[in-house]
Coordinates of C-alpha atoms and ligand atoms in Angstrom, one line a residue:
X1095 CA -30.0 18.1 14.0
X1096 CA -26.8 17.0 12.4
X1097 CA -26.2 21.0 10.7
X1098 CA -27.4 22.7 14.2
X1099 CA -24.4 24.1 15.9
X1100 CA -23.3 21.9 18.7
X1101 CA -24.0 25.0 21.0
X1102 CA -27.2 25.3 20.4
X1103 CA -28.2 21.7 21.3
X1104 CA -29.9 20.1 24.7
X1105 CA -27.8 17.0 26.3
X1106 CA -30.8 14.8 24.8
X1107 CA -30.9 16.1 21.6
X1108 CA -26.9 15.6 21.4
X1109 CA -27.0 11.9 23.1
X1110 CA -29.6 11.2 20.5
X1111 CA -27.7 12.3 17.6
X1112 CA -24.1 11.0 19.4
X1113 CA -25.9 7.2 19.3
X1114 CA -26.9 7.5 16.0
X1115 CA -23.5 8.7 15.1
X1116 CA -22.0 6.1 16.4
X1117 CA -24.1 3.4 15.0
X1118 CA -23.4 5.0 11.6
X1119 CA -19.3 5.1 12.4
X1120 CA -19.2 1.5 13.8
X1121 CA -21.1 -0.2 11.0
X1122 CA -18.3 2.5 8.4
X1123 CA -15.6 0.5 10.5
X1124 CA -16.8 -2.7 10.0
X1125 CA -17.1 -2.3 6.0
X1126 CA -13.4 -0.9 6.3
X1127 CA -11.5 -2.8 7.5
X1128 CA -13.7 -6.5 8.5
X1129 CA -15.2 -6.5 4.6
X1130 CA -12.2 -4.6 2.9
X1131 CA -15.2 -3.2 0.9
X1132 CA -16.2 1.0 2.1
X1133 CA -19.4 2.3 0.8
X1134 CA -18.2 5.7 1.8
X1135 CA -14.9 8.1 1.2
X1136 CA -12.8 8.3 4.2
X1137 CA -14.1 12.6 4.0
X1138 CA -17.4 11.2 4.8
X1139 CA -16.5 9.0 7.9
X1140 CA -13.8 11.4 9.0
X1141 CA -16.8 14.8 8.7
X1142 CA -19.2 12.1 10.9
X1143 CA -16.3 11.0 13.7
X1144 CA -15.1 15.0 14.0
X1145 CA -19.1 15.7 14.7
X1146 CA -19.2 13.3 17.4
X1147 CA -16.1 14.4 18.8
X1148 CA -17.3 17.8 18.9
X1149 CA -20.6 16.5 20.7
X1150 CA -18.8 14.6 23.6
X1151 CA -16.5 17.6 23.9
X1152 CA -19.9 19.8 24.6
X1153 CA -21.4 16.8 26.2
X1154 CA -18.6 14.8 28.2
X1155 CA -21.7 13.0 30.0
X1156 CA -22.8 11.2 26.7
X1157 CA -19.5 9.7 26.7
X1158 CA -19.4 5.8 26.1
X1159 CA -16.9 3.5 26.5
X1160 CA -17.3 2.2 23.4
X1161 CA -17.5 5.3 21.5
X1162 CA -15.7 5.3 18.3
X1163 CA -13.6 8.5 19.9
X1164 CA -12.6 5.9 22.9
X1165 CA -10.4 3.5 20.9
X1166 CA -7.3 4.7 20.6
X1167 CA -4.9 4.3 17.5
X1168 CA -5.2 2.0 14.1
X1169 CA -8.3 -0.4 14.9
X1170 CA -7.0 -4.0 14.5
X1171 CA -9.4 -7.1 13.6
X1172 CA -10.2 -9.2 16.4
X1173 CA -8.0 -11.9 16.0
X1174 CA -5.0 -10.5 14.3
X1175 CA -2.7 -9.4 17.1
X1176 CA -0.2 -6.1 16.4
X1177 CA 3.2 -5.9 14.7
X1178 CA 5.3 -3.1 15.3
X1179 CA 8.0 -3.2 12.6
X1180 CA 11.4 -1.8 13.8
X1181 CA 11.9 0.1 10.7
X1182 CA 8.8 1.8 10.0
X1183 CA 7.2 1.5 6.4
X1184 CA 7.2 4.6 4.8
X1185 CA 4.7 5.4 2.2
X1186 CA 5.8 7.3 -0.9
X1187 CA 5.9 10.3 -2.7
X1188 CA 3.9 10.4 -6.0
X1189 CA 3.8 12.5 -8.9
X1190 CA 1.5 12.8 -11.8
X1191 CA 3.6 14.1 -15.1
X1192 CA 6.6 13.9 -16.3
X1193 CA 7.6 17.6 -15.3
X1194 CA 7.0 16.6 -12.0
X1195 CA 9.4 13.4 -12.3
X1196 CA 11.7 16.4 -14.2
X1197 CA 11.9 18.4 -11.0
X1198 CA 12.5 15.3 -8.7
X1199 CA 15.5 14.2 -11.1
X1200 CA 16.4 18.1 -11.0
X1201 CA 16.0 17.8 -7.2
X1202 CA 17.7 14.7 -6.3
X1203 CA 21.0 15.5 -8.5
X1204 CA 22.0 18.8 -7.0
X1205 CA 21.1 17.2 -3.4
X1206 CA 23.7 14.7 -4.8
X1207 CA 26.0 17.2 -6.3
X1208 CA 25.7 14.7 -9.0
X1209 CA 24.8 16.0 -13.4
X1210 CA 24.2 12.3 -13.8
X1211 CA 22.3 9.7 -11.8
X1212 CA 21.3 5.9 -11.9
X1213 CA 17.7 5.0 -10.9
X1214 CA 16.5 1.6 -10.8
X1215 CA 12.9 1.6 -12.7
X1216 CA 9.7 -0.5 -11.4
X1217 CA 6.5 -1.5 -11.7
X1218 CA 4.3 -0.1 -9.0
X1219 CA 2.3 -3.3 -8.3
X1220 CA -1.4 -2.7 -7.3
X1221 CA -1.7 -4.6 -4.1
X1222 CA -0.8 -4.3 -0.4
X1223 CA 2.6 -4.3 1.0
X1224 CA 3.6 -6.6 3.5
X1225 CA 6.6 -7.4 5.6
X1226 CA 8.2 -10.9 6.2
X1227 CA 10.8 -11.9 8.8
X1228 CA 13.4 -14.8 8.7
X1229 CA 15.7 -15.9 11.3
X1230 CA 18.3 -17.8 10.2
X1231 CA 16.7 -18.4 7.0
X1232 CA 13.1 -19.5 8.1
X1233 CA 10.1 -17.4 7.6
X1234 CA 8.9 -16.7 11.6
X1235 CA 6.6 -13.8 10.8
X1236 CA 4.6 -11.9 8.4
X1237 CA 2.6 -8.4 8.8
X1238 CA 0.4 -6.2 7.0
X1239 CA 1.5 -2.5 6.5
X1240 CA -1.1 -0.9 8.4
X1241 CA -0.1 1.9 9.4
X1242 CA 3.8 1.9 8.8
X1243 CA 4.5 1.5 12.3
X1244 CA 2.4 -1.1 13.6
X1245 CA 0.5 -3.7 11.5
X1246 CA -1.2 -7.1 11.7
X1247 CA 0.2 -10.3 12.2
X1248 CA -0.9 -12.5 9.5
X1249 CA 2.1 -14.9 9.2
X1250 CA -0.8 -17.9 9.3
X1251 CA -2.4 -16.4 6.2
X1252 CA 1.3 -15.6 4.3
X1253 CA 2.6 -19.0 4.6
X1254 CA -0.3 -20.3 2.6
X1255 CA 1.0 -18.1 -0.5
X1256 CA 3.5 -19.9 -2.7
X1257 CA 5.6 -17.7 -3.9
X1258 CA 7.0 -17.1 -0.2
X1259 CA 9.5 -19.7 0.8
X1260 CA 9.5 -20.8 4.5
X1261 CA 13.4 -21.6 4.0
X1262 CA 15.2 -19.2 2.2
X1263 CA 18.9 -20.7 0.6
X1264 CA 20.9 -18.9 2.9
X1265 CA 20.6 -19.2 6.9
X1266 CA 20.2 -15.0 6.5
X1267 CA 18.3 -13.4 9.6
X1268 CA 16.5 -10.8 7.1
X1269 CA 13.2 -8.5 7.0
X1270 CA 11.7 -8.1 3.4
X1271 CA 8.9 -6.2 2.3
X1272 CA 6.7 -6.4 -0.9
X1273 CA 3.6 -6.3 -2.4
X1274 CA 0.7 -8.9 -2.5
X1275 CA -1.5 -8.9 -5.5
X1276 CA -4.3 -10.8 -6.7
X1277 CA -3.0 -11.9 -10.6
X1278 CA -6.5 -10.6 -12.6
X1279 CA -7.3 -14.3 -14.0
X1280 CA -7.7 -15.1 -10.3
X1281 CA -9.6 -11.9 -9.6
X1282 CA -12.4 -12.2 -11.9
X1283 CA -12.6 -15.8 -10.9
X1284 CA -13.6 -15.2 -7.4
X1285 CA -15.9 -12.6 -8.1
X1286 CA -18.0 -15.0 -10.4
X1287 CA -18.0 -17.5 -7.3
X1288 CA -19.0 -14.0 -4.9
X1289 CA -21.9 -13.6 -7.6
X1290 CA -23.0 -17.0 -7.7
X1291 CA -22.7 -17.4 -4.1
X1292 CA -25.1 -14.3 -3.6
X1293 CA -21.7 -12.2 -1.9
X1294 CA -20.9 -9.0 -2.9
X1295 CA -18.1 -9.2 -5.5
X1296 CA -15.2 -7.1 -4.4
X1297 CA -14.5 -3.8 -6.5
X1298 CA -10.9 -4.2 -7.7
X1299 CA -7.9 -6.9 -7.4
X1300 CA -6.2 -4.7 -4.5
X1301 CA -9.2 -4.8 -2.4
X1302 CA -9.6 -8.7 -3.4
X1303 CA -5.8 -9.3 -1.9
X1304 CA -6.5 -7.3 1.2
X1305 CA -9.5 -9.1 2.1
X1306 CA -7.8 -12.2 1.6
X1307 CA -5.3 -11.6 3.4
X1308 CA -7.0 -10.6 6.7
X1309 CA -9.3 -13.7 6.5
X1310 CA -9.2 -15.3 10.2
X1311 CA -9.2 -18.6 8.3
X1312 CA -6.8 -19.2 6.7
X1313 CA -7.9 -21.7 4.1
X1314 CA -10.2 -19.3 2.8
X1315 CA -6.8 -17.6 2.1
X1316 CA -5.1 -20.2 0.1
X1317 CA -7.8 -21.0 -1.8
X1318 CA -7.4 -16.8 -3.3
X1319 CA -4.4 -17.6 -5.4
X1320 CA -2.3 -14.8 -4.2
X1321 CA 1.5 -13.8 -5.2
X1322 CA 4.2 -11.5 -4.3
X1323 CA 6.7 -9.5 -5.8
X1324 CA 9.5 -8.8 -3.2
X1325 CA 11.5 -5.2 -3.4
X1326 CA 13.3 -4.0 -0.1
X1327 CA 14.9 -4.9 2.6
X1328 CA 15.2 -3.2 6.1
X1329 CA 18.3 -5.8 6.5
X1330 CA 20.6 -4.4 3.6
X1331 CA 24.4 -5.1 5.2
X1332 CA 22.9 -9.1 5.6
X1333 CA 22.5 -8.9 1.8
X1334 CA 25.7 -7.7 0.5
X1335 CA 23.9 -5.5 -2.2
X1336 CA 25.2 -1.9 -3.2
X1337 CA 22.4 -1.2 -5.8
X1338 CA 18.6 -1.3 -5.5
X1339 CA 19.0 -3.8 -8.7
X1340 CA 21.5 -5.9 -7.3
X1341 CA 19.3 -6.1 -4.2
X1342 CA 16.6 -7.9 -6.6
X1343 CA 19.1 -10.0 -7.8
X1344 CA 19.7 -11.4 -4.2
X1345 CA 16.2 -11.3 -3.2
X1346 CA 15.5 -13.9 -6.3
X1347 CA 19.0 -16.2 -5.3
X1348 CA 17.0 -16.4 -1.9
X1349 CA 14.0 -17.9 -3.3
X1350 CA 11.4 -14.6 -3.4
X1351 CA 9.8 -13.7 -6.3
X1352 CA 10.6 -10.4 -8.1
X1353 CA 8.9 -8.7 -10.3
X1354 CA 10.8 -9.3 -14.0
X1355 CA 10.4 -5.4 -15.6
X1356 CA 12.8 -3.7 -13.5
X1357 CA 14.9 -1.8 -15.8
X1358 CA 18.3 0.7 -14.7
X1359 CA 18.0 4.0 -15.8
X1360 CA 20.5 6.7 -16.4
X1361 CA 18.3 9.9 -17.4
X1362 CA 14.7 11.2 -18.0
X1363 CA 14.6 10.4 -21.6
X1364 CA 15.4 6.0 -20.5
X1365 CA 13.4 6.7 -17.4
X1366 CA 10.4 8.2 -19.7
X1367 CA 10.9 5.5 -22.5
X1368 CA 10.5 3.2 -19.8
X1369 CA 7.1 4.6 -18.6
X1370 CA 5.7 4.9 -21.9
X1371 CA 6.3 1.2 -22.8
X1372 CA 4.7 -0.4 -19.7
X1373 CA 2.0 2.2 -20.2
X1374 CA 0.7 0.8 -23.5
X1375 CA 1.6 -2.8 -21.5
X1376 CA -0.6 -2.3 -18.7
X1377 CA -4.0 -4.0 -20.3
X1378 CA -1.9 -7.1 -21.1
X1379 CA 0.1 -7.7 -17.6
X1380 CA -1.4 -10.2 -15.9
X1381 CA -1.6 -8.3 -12.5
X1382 CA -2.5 -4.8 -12.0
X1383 CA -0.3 -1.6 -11.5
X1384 CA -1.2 1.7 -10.9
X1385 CA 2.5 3.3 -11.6
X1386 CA 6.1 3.2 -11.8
X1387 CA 8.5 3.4 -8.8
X1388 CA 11.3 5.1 -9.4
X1389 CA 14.2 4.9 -7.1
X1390 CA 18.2 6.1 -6.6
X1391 CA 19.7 2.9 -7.4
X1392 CA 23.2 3.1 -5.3
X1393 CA 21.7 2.4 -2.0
X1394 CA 24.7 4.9 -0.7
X1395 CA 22.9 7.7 -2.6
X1396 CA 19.8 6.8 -1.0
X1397 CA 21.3 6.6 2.6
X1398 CA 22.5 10.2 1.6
X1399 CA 19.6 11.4 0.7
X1400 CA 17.6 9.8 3.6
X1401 CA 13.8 10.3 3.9
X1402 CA 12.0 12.6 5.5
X1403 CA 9.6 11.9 8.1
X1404 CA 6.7 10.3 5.8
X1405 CA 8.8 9.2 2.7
X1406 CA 12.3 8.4 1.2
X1407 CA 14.4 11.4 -0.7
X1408 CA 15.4 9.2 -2.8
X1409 CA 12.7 7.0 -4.7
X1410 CA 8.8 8.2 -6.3
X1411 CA 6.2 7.0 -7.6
X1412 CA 4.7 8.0 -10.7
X1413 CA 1.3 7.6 -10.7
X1414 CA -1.0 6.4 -14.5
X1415 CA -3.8 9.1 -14.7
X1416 CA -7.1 7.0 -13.8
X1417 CA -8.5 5.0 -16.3
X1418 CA -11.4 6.8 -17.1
X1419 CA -9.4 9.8 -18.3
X1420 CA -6.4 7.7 -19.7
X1421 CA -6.2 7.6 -23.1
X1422 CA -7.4 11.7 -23.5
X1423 CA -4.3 12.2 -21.1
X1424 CA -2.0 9.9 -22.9
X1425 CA -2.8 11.2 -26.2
X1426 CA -1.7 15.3 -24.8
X1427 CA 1.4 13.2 -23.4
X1428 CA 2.2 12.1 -27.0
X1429 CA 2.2 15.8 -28.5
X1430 CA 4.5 17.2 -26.0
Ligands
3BD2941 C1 10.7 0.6 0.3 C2 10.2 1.8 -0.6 C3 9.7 2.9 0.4 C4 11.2 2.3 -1.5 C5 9.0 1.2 -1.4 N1 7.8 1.4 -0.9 C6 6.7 0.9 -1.6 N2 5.5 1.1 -1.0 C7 5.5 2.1 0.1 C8 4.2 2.8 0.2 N3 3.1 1.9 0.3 C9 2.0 2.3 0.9 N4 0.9 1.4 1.1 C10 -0.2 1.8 1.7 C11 -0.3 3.1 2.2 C12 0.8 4.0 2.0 N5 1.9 3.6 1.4 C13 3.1 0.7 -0.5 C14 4.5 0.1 -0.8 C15 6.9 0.2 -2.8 C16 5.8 -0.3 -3.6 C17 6.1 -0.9 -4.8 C18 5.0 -1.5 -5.6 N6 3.8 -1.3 -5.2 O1 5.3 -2.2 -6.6 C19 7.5 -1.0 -5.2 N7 7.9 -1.6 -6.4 N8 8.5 -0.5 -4.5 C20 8.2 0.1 -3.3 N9 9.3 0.6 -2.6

């Protein structure tokens, strides 16, 4: 039934397939974002949902409330209420090869004007970002990403993490956002307990923090051994930072954790040396990464630059190739 053109179908044959469709979708949803574990690619579930909205469409009498189609926007657990976050999380731009970083160093300099710039080089840490508000210098609330506009509010879940102070050393009224990663010593740890506890162990140290982090209980969550690595702030006049690494520096006198590999850049051959040494470093971090970030360091450059509606001008990420493929890639790297 599912290949038969919606046309073609009675309103019993489509209610039939609509039910199982929806069935099929709910128990997607449930894997997705209750279990932080998806058996399927998000093709898959999206092909499925686009068949049962063309079957209501045909059908608008096999509509149910409850329908998949019927909730509108990001679906939120039960139990985490929504976040919106006033400054909206972008998401970033990625590229895959040094010639593509070429071209967005090419790029950004003549939308400077500039023959010369100064990046600020980072490890992209493999976890989920999150963003935490202070007032005055206490920690009043904490949210997932979801999906850059409006997230979850898992502030219960944060404060259990100790890398993120509840009092920061200055009475600042701040919003900072960073990642949360499962260190790998604690990842493989709590998948021998999922094994011998007959759960399913979770597949990598990203989906591990995510699920742990949108536990209802939050003891479950402090028991996961999670950290942070803080890089950005929505709040940059409260700081009194004019560089991307000055920023970090200030982030760290205000008792967050940052990550210790930054490095300032000045051109493609520093910015390339950089990337090949935490390349061959990657095995032996004790956390995953899946990239570098690179980003305009003089936060005036970057206002100048600005972003565009999904992602900033002036920062990318360059992505490792997967594993699988790594070291065949890595090895054509080294002949160019
Ligand atoms: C604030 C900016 C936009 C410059 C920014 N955004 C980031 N991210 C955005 C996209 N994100 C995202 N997440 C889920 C879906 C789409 N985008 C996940 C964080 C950064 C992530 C890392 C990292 N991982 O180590 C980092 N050192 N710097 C970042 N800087």
């Amino acid at each position: 039934m599912a290949d038969q053109p919606v046309s073609e179908l009675t309103t019993t044959q489509a209610n039939q397939e609509a039910t199982q469709l929806r069935e099929q979708l709910d128990s997607w949803r449930k894997e997705y974002y209750v279990q932080d574990a998806p058996t399927v690619e998000d093709h898959t579930y999206d092909m499925h949902y686009q068949r049962l909205l063309d079957l209501e469409a045909a059908f608008p009498e096999i509509v149910t409330p409850d329908s998949p189609t019927q909730q509108v926007g990001d679906v939120t657990l039960p139990g985490f209420s929504k976040v919106t976050h006033t400054v909206p999380m972008l998401s970033m731009g990625d590229v895959f090869s040094i010639e593509e970083l070429a071209e967005f160093d090419a790029r950004t300099k003549q939308n400077l004007g500039q023959d010369e710039l100064e990046y600020n080089c980072e490890l992209k840490i493999d976890g989920l970002a999150i963003s935490l508000v202070y007032e005055n210098g206490k920690f009043v609330q904490g949210s997932t990403r979801g999906d850059g506009n409006i997230g979850e509010d898992i502030t219960a879940n944060l404060k259990t993490i100790k890398s993120i102070p509840m009092t920061l050393t200055e009475p600042l009224s701040i919003e900072v956002r960073g990642e949360c990663y499962m260190p790998k010593a604690s990842f493989a740890k709590l998948n021998e307990r999922q094994e011998a506890e007959g759960k399913t162990p979770f597949a990598n140290p990203r989906n591990a923090a995510a699920g742990s982090l949108r536990q209802l209980d939050r003891k479950v969550t402090a028991d996961r051994n999670l950290d942070t690595f803080i890089y950005y702030t929505s709040s940059f006049e409260a700081l009194g930072a004019s560089t991307q690494s000055e920023a970090l520096q200030r982030y760290q006198e205000l008792g967050f954790t940052i990550n210790p590999h930054s490095r300032v850049c000045h051109n493609m051959d520093e910015i390339k040396a950089y990337i090949d040494e935490y390349t061959g470093q990657r095995e032996s971090l004790s956390y995953g990464i899946d990239g570098i970030v690179i980003k305009v360091n003089p936060v005036s450059q970057q206002d100048e630059l600005g972003n565009t509606v999904k992602v900033p001008r002036w920062e990318i990420a360059y992505k490792f190739p997967p594993d699988e493929q790594q070291t065949v890639v890595r090895d054509i790297e080294w002949t160019v």
